[in-house]
Coordinates of C-alpha atoms in Angstrom, one line a residue:
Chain D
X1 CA 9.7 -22.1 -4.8
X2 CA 6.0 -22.1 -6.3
X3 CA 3.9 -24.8 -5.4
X4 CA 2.0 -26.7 -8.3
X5 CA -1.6 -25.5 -8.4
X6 CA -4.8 -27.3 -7.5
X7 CA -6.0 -29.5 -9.9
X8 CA -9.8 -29.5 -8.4
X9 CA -12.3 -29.7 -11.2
X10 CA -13.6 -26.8 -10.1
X11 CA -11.5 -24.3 -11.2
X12 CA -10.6 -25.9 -14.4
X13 CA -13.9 -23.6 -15.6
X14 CA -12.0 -20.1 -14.5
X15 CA -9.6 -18.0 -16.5
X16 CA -6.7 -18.7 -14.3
X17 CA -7.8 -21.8 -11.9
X18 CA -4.0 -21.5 -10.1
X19 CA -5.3 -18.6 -8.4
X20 CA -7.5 -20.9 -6.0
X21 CA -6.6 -23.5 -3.5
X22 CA -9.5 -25.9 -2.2
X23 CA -9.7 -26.9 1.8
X24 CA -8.0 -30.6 1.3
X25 CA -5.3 -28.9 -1.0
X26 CA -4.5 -27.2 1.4
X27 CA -5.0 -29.3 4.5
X28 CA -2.6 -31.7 2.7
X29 CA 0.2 -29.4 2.3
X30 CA 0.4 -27.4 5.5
X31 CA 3.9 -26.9 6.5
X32 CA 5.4 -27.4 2.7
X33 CA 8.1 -25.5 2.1
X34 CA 7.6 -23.1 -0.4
X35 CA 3.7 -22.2 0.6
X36 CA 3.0 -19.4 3.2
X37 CA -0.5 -19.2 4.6
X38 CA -1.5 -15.5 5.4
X39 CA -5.0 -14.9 7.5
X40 CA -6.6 -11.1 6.7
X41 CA -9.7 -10.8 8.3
X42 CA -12.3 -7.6 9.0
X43 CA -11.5 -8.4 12.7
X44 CA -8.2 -7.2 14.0
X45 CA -8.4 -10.7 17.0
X46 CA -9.8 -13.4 14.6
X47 CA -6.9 -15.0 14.0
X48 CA -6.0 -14.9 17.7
X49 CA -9.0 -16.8 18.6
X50 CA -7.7 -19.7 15.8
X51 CA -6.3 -19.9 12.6
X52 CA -4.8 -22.5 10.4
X53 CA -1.4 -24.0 11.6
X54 CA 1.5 -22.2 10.6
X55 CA 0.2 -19.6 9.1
X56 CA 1.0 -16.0 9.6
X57 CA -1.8 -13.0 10.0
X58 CA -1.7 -9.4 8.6
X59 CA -4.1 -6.8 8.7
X60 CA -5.2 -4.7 6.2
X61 CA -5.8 -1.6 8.4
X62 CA -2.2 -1.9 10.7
X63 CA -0.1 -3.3 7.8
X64 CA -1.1 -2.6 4.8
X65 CA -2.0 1.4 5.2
X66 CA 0.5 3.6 5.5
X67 CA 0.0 5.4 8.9
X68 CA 0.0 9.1 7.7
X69 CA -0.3 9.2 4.2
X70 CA -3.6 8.1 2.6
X71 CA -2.0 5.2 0.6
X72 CA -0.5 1.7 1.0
X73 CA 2.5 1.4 2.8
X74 CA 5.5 1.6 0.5
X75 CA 8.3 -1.2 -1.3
X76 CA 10.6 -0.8 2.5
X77 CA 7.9 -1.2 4.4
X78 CA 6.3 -4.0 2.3
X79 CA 9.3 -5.5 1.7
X80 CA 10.1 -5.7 6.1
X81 CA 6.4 -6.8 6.7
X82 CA 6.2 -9.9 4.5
X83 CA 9.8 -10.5 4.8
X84 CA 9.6 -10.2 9.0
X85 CA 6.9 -12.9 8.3
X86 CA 8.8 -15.7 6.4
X87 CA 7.4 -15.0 2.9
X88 CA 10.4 -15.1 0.1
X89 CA 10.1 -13.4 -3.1
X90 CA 8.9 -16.7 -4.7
X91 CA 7.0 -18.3 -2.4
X92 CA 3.6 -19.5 -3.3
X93 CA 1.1 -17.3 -0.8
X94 CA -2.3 -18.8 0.0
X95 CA -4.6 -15.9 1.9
X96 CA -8.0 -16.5 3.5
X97 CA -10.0 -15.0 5.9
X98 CA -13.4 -13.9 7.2
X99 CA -16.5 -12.7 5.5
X100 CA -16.3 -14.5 2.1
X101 CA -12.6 -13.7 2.0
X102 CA -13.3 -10.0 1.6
X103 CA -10.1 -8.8 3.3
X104 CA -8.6 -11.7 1.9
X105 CA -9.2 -10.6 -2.0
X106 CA -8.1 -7.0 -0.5
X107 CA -4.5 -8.0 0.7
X108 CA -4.0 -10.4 -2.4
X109 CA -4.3 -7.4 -4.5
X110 CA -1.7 -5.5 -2.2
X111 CA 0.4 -8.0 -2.9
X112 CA -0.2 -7.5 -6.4
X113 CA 0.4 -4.0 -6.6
X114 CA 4.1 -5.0 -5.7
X115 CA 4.1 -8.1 -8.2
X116 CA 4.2 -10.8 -5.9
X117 CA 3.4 -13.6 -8.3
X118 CA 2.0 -16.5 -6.9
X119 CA -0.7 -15.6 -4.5
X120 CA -3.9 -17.4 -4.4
X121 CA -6.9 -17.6 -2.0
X122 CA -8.4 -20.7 0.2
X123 CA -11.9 -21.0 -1.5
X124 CA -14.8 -20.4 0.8
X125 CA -11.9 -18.6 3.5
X126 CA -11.8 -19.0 6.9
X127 CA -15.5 -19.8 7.8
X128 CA -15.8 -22.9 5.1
X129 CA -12.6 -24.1 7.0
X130 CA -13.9 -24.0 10.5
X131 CA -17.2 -25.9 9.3
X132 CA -15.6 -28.4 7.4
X133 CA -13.9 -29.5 10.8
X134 CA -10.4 -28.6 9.6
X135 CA -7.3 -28.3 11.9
X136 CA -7.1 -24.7 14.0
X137 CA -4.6 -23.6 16.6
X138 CA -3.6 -20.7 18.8
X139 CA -0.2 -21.5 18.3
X140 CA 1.4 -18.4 16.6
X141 CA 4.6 -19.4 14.0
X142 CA 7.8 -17.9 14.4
X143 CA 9.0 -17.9 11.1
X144 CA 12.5 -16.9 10.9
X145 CA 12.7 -13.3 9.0
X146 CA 13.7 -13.7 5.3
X147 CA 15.0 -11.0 2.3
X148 CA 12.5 -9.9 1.0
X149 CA 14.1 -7.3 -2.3
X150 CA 12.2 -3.7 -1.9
X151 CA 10.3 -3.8 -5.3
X152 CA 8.9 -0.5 -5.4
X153 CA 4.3 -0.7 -6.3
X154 CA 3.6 -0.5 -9.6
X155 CA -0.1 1.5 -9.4
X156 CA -0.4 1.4 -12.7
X157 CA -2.2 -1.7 -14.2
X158 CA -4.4 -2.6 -11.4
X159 CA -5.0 0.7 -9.6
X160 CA -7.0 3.6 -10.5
X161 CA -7.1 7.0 -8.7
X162 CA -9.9 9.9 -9.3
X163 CA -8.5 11.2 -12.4
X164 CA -8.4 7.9 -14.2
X165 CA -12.3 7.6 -13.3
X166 CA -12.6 10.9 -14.7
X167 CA -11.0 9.7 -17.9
X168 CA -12.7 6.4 -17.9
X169 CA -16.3 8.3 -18.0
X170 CA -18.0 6.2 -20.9
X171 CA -16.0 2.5 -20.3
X172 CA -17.9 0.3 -18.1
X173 CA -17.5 1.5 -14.1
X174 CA -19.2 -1.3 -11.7
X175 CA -20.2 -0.3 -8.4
X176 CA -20.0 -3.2 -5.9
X177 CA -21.9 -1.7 -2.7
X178 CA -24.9 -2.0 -1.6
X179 CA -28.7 -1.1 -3.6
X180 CA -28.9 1.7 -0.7
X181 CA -25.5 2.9 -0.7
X182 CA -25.5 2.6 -4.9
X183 CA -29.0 4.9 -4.9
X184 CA -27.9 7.0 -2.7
X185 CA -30.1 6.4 0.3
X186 CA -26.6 6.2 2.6
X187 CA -23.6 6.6 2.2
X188 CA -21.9 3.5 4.5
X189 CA -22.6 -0.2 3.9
X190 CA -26.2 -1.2 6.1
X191 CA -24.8 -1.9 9.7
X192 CA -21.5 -0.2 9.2
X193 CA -19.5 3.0 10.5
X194 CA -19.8 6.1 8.9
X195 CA -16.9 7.1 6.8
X196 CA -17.4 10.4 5.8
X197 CA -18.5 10.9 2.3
X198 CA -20.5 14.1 1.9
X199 CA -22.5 12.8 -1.0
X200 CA -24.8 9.9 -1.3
X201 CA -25.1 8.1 -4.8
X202 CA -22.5 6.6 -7.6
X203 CA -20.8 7.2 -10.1
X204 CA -22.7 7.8 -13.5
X205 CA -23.0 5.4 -15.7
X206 CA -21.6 2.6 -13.3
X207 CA -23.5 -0.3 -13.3
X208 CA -24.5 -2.2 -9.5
X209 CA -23.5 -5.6 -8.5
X210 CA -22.7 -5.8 -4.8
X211 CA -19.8 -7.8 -4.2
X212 CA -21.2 -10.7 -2.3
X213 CA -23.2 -12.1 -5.7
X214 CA -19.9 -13.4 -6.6
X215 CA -20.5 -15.9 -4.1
X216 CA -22.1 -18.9 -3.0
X217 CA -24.0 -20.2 0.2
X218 CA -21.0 -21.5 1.5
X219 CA -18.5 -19.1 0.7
X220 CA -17.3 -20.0 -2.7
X221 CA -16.8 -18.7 -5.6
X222 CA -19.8 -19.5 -8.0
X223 CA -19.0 -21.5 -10.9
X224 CA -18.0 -19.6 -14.5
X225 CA -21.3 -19.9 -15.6
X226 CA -23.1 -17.8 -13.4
X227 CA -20.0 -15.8 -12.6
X228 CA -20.5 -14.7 -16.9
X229 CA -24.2 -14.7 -16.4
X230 CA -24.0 -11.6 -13.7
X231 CA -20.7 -10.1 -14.9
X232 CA -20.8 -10.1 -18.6
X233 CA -24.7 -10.1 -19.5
X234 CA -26.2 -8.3 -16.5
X235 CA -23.6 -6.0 -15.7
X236 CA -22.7 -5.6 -19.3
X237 CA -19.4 -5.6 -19.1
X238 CA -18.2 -7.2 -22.6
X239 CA -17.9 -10.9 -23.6
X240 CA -14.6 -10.8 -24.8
X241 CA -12.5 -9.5 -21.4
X242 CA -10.5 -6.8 -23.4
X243 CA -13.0 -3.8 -22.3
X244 CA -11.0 -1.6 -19.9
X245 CA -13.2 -2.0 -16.1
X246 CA -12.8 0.3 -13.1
X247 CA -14.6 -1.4 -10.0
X248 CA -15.1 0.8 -6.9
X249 CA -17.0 0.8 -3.8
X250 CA -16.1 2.4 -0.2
X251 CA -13.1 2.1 0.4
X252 CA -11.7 -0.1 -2.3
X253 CA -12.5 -3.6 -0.3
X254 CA -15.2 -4.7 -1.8
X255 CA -14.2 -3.9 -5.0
X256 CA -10.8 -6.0 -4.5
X257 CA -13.3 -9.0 -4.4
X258 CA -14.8 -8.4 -7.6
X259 CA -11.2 -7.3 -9.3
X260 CA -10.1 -10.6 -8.5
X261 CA -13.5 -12.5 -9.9
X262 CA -13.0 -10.3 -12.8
X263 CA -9.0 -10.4 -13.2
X264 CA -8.5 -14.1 -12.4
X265 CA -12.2 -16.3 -12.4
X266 CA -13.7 -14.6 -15.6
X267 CA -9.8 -13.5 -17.4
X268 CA -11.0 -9.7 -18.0
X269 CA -7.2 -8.1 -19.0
X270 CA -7.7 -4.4 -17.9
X271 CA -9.5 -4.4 -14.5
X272 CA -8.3 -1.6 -12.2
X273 CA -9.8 -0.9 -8.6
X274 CA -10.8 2.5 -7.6
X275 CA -9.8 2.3 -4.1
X276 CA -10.5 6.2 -3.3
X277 CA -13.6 4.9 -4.1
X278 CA -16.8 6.5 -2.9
X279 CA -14.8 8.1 0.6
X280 CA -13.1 9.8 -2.0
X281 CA -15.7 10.4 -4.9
X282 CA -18.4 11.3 -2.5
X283 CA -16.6 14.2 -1.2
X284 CA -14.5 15.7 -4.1
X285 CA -15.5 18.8 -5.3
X286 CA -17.0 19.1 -9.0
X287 CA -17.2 15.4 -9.9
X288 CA -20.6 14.3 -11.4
X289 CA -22.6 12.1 -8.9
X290 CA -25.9 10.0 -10.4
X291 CA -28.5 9.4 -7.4
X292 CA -31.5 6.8 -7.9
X293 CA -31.5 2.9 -9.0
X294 CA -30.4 4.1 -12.6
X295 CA -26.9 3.7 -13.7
X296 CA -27.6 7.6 -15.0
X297 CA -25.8 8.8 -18.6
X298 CA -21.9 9.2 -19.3
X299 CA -21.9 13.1 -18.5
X300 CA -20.7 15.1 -21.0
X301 CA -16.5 16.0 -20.7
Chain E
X1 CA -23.9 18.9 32.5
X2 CA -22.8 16.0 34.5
X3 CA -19.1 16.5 35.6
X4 CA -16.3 14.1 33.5
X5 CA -14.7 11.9 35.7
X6 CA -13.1 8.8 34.8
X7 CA -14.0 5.9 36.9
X8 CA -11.6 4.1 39.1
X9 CA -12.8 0.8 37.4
X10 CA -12.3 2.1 33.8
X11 CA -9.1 4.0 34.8
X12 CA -7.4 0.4 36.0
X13 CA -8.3 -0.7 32.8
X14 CA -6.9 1.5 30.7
X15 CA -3.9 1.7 32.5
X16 CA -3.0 -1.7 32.5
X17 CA -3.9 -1.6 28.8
X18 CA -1.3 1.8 28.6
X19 CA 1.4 -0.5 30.6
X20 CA 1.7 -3.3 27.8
X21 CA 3.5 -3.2 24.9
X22 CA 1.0 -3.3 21.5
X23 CA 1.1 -6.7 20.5
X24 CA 0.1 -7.8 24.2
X25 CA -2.2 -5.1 24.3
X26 CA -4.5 -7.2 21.6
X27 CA -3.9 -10.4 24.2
X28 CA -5.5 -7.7 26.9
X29 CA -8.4 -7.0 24.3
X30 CA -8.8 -10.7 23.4
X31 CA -8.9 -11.9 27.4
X32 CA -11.7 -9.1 27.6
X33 CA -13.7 -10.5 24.6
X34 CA -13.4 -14.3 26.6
X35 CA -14.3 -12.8 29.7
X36 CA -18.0 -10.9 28.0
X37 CA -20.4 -12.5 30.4
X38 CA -23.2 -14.5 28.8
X39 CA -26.5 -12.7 29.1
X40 CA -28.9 -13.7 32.1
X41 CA -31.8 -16.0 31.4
X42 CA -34.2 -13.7 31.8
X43 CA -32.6 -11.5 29.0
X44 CA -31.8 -14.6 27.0
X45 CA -35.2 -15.0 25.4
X46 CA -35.6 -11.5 24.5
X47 CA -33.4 -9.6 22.0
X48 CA -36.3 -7.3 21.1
X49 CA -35.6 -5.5 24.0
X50 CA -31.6 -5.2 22.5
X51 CA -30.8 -2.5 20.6
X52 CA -27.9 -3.1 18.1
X53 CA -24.9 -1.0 18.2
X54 CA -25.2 -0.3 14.1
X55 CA -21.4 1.7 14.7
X56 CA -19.8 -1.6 14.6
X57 CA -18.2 -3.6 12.2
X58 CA -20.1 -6.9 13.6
X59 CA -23.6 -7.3 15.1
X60 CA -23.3 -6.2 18.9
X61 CA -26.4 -5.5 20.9
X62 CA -26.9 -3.5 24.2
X63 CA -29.5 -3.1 26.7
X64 CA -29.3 -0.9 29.9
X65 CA -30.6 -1.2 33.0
X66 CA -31.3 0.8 36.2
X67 CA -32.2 -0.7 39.4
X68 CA -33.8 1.3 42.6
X69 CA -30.6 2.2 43.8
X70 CA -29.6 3.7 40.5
X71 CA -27.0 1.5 39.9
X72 CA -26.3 0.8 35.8
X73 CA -26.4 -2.2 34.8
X74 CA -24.8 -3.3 31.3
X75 CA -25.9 -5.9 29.3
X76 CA -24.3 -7.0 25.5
X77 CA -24.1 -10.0 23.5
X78 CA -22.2 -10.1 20.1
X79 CA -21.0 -13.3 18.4
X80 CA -17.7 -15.0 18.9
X81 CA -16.6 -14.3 15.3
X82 CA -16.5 -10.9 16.2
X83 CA -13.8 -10.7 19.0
X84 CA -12.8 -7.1 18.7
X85 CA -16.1 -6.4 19.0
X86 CA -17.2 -8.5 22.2
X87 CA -13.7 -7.4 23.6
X88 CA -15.4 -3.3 23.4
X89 CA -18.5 -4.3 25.0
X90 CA -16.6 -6.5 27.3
X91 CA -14.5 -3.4 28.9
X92 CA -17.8 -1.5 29.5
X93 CA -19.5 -4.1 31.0
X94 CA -16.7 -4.7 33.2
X95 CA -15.6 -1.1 33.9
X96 CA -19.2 -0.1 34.1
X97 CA -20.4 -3.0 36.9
X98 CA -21.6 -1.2 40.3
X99 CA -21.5 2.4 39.1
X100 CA -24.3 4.9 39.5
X101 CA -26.1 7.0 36.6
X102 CA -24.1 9.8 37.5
X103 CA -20.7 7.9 37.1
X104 CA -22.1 6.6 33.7
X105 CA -23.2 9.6 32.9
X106 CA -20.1 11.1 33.6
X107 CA -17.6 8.8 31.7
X108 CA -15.6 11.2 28.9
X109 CA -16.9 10.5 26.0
X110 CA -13.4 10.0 24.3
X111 CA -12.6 7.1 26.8
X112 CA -12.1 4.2 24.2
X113 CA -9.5 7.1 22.3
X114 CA -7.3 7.2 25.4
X115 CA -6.6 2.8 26.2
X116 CA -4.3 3.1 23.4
X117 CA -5.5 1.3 21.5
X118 CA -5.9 2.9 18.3
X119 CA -2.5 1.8 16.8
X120 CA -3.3 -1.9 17.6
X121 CA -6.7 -2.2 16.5
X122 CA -6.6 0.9 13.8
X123 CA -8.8 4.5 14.7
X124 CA -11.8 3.4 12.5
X125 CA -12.4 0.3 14.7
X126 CA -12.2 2.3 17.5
X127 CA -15.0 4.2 16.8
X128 CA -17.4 1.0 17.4
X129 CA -16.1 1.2 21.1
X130 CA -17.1 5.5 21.1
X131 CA -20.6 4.4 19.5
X132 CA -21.3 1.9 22.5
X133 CA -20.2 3.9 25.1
X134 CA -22.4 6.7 23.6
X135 CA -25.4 4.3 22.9
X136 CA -25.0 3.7 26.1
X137 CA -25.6 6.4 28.3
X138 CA -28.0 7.4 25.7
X139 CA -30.1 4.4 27.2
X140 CA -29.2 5.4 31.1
X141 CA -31.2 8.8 30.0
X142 CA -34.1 7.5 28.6
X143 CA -34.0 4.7 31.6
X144 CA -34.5 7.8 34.2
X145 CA -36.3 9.7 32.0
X146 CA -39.2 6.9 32.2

């Protein structure tokens, strides 16, 4: 059964404050029934090295992709994973992890996609944690396997593929990588592998706001104000939320991050992430590419 | 062209990596990334003479030495948040230690595609390990070259 949300001041300011769980929340319900923990972190041994007790790990490249086809794994094999790891249809699932919860924001929206409804993330993730002293073990869980039912992924509110983009042309697009990567000066984030796009630049029209403005020194989230301040004057994106949004950046991580700043902090209805993203965009043949600092015009359809 | 031979060292490891089932393959990997030897002193006070492995997902950073006898020498640092990463550079360091230029030289370059490893830490993090290894005996070169 859900757990009741946090009441932390905090994130009375957000659209939908349930979606975030501060460090003594959560410290002082480990092991409720009800609440599953889940680490996702960039690095595949993180949670080997520590991770909050009781909770269970999963990786966004090894469990979340499906091995051969370029997509997410399917309803079964979503169904067997989270079930195989203790988590019931209506559980309450609290995810955190590395680097400003960037994997973390990535599996939550996986879990999305198949309508798991009460998933939230630890605020400030894994690192705030380990600074603020909190309990860690190298104990792995054995959580006996539950049913999980095989709900099949619904792609269609929160997902967008190429053609969608190609539709979209003229409705704000917000690229969350890097200045370099957005102007075109490389094509990988600064300090990362190459993944293979053939083209360096973005998307016309989008507008830039890497993914890591959404948060603070420590981690956080910033409060609403700013959050509106960079989102919905800067980047443009509309006051009232109703404006459909496409967010994209390499892979579709990054731009998880800001989907669920602009689905869940800020309340925007219609936010879909591109996870093709620029891997796919970069290298498609006969989509419009913009190259420079300059968002570029809408081309012409 | 040097020849391609795998050394003994290196082979032990990634047979003992191929002997494990997967999960306990990522223990293997973790125990490597505990076992990355700290950097001597006289290297400790000098990461401008690192160069950083920019393949990889964390910051790593390698430097390469050859001594009079032409024995390789493998230094590399990289932070304990990144285990994956140290456990890479920990492999080399270890599978490397005592071997000539020519037995660097002569590791195949696909070495980190063969500890299978790739279905328990994912292709695309594999491809840090492939960038060190190459960085690597990129450095032996320019070392002899000198």
């Amino acid at each position: 059964m859900p757990v009741a949300p946090d009441p932390f001041e905090k994130f009375a300011g957000y659209a939908h404050p349930e979606r975030l769980v501060s460090g003594d929340w959560l410290e002082a319900r480990l092991g409720e029934p009800g609440l599953v923990i889940v680490e996702s972190d960039e690095d595949v041994l993180l949670y080997e090295t520590g991770h909050i007790p009781g909770s269970v790990k999963i990786d966004w490249h090894t469990d979340l992709n499906d091995p051969v086809l370029r997509d997410y794994i399917d309803g079964a094999a979503f169904a067997a994973l989270v079930g195989g790891k203790g988590i019931s249809r209506d559980d309450t699932v609290v995810i955190y992890g590395d680097k400003n919860n960037w994997w973390a924001a990535y599996a939550l929206w996986v879990f999305t996609l198949f309508g798991h409804e009460d998933v939230r993330l630890l605020d400030g993730g894994r690192d705030k944690w380990i600074a603020e002293g909190r309990p860690i073990t190298t104990d792995r869980p054995a959580p006996d396997a539950v049913d999980y039912p095989v709900v099949e992924r619904h792609d269609d509110e929160i997902r967008a593929f190429k053609d969608d983009v190609l539709a979209h042309l003229g409705h704000p697009l917000i690229d969350v990588r890097s200045p370099e990567e957005y102007s075109g000066e490389r094509t990988t984030a600064p300090a990362y592998p190459e993944e293979g796009a053939l083209r360096a630049g973005h998307i016309p029209s989008a507008a830039n706001v890497p993914w890591a403005r959404a948060a603070a020194e420590d981690g956080t989230f910033k409060p609403v104000a700013e959050l509106d301040e960079i989102y919905r004057s800067e980047a443009g994106l509309g006051l009232d939320g109703s404006e459909p949004v496409i967010a994209y950046c390499r892979i579709g991580e990054r731009s998880s991050h800001t989907w669920f700043v602009l689905t869940h902090l800020l309340g925007f209805e219609n936010v879909r992430n591109y996870d093709g993203s620029w891997t796919e965009w970069g290298s498609a043949v006969r989509v419009p590419i913009t190259t420079g600092s300059e968002p570029g015009a809408v081309p012409a359809k | 062209m040097t020849d391609t031979t795998l050394p003994t060292a290196l082979a032990d490891i990634r047979d003992d990596f191929l002997a494990l089932e997967q999960r306990e393959r990522l223990e293997m990997l973790l125990e490597f990334s505990n076992e990355l030897p700290e950097l001597p002193e006289r290297y400790q006070e000098h990461p401008d003479l690192f160069e950083r492995v920019v393949e990889c997902q964390s910051p790593v950073f390698i430097f390469v030495e050859v001594d009079d006898e032409r024995v390789v020498h493998l230094f590399a640092t990289a932070p304990k948040e990144a285990p994956t990463t140290r456990g890479f550079a920990s492999i080399l360091v270890q599978g490397i230690a005592g071997l000539t230029v020519d037995e660097v030289l002569g590791i195949p370059d696909d070495f980190p595609n063969t500890l299978g490893l790739t279905a328990a830490v994912s292709p695309l993090r594999i491809r840090g390990m492939t960038a060190l290894l190459g960085r690597t005996k990129r450095q032996v070169r320019e070392r002899i070259a000198a």
